[in-house]
Short mmCIF file of C-alpha atoms in Angstrom, two decimals:
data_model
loop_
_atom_site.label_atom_id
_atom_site.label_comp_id
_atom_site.label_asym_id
_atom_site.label_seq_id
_atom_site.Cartn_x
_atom_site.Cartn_y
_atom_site.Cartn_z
CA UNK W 1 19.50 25.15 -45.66
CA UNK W 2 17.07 25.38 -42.53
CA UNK W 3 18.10 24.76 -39.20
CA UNK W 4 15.17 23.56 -37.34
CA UNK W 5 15.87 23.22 -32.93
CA UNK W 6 13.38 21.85 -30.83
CA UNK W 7 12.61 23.95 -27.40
CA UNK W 8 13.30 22.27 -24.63
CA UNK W 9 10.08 20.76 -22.65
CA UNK W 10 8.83 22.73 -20.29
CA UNK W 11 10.19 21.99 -16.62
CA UNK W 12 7.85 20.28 -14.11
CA UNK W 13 7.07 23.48 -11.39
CA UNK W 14 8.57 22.38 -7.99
CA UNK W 15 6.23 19.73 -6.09
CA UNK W 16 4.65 22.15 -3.17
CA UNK W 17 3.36 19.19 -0.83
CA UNK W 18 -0.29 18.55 0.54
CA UNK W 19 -1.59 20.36 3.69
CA UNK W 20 -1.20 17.48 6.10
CA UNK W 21 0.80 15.45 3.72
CA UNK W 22 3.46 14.75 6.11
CA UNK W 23 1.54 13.77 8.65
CA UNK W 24 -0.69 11.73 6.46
CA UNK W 25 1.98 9.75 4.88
CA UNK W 26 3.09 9.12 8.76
CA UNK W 27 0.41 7.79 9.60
CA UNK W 28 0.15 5.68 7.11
CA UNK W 29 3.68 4.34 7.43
CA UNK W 30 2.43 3.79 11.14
CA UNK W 31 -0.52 1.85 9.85
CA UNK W 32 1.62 -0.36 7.75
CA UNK W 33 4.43 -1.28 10.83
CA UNK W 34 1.57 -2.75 12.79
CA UNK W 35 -0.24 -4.83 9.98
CA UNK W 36 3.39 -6.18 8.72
CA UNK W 37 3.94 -6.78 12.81
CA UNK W 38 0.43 -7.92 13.07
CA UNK W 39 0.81 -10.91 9.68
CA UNK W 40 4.31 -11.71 11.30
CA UNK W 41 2.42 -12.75 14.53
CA UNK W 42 -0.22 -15.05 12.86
CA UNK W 43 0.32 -18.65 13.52
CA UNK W 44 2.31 -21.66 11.15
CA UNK W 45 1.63 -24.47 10.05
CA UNK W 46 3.18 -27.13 12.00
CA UNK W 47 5.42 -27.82 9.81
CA UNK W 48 6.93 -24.97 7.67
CA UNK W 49 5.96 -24.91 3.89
CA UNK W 50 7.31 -22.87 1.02
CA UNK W 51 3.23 -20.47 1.50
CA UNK W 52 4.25 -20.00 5.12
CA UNK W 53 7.24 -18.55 4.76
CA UNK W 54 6.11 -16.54 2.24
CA UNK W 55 3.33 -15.57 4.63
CA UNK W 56 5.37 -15.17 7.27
CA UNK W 57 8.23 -12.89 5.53
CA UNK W 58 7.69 -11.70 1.90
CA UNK W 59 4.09 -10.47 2.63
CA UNK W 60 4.80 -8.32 6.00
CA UNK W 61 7.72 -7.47 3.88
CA UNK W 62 5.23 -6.42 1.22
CA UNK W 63 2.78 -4.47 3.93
CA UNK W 64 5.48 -1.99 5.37
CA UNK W 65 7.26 -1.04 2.67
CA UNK W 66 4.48 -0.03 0.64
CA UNK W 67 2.82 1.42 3.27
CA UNK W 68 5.65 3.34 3.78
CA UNK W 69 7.21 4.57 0.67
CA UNK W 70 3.77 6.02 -0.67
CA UNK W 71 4.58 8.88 -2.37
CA UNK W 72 2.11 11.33 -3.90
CA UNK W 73 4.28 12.78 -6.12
CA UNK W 74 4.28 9.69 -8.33
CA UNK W 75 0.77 10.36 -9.18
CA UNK W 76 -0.79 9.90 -12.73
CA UNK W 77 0.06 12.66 -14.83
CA UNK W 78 0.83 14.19 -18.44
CA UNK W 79 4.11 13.89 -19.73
CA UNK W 80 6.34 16.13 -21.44
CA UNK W 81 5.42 14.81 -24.53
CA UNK W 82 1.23 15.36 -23.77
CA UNK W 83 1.03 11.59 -22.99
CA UNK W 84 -0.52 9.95 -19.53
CA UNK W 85 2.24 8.89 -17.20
CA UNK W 86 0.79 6.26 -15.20
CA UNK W 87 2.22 6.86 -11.71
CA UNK W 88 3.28 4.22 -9.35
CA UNK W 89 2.23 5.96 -5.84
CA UNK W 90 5.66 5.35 -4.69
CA UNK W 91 5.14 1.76 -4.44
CA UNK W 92 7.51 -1.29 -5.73
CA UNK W 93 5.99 -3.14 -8.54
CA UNK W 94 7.38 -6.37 -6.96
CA UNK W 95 5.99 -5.52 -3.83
CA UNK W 96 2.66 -4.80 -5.66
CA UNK W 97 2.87 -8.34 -7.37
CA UNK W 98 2.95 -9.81 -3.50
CA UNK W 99 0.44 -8.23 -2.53
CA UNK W 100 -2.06 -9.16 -4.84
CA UNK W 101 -1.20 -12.76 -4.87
CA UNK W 102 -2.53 -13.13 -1.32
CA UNK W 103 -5.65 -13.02 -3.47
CA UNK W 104 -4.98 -16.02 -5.07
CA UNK W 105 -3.01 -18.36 -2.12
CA UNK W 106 -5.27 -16.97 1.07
CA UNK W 107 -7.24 -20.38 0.82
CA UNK W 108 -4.15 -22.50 0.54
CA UNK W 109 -3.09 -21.17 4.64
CA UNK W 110 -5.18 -23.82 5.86
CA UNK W 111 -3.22 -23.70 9.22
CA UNK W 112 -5.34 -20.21 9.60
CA UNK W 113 -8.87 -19.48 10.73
CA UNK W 114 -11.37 -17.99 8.11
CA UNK W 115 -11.06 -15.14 9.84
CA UNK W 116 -7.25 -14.46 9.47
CA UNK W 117 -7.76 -14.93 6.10
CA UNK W 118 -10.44 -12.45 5.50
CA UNK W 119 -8.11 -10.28 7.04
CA UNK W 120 -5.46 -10.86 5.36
CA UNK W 121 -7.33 -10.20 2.00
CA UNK W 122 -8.25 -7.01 3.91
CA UNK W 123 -4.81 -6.00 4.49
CA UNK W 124 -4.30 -6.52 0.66
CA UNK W 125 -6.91 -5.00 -0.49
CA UNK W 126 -6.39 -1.81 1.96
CA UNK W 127 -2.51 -1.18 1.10
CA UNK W 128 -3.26 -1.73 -2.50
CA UNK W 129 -6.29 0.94 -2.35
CA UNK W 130 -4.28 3.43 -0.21
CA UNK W 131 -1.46 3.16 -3.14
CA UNK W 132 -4.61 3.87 -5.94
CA UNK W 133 -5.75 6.62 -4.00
CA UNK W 134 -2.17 8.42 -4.44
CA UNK W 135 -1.76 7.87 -7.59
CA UNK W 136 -5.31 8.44 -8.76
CA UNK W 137 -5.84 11.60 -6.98
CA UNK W 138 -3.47 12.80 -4.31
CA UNK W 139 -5.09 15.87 -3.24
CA UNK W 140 -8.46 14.06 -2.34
CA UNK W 141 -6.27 11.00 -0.56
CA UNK W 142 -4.78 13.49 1.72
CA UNK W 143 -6.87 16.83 2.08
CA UNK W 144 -10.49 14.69 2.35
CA UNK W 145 -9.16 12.44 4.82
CA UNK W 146 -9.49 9.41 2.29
CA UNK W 147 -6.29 7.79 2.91
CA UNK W 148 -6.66 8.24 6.68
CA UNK W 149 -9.92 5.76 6.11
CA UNK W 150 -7.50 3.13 3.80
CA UNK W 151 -5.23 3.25 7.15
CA UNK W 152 -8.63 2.73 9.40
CA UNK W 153 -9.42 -0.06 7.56
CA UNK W 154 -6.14 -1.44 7.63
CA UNK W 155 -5.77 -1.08 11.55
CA UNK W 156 -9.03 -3.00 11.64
CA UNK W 157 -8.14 -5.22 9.57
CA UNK W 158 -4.91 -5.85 11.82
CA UNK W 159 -5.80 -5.83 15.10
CA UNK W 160 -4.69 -8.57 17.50
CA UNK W 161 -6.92 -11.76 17.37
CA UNK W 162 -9.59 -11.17 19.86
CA UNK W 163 -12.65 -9.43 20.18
CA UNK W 164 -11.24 -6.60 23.25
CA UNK W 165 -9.03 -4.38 20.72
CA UNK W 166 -9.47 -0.70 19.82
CA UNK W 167 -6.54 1.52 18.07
CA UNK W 168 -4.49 3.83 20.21
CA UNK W 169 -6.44 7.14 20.53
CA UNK W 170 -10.01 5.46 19.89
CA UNK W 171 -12.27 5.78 22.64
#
């Protein structure tokens, strides 16, 4: 009789973070605080609907903790096994879900001007990218200065309403 045992898989090394990680992944958290604070502040209907609450809590909601649970250790990767791992950036699938529905309900916030919407789909679109950019390639995200432009775009996206508005530290 044969005795066959399997080796055990080979452990993962220890994660050795990013130069600038931390303060990359701060910033970022930053960048989400003031878009969730920046959707809270938009305007409601005059009379509350089921969209506006969902506008005015789930999606902030949505914003800053994605924004600030990226994570680029949950990247894509190669299992123990040889197969792809698809990795999640660190980000809630539910809270993924919310975000890209603003896709599909923007036009139904009547109550709010064109422009709030486009930036709302802006704010989607740049937390969703920022959380593809992790798990696609962390290194570049981080060390190229590529998820510092995601948060750019996303503190653009979220200024206050009105034209005299620059981030802190711009000139």
């Amino acid at each position: 009789m044969t005795t066959i045992s399997h080796l055990p898989a080979p452990a993962d090394p220890p994660y050795e973070p990013w130069e600038g990680e931390a303060e990359a992944l701060a910033a970022a958290a930053g960048a989400g605080r003031r878009a969730a604070a920046w959707v809270r502040s938009l305007p409601g209907p005059p009379a509350p609907t089921p969209l506006s609450v969902w506008f005015a809590q789930h999606l902030p909601e949505a914003v800053e903790s994605v924004m600030g649970a990226l994570d680029p250790q949950d990247c894509d990767r190669m299992g123990p096994d040889g197969r792809p791992v698809q990795g999640a950036g660190g980000a809630d699938p539910e809270m993924m879900e919310t975000l890209s529905a603003v896709a599909r309900v923007v036009t139904e916030a009547c109550w709010l001007t064109l422009d709030q919407q486009v930036r709302l789909l802006v704010v989607a679109s740049a937390v969703t990218g920022a959380v593809q950019l992790l798990t696609n390639d962390p290194g570049s995200a981080i060390l190229h200065g590529l998820l510092a432009q995601q948060c750019a775009l996303l503190d653009h996206a979220a200024r206050p309403d009105g034209a005299a508005w620059a981030p802190s530290g711009a000139p």
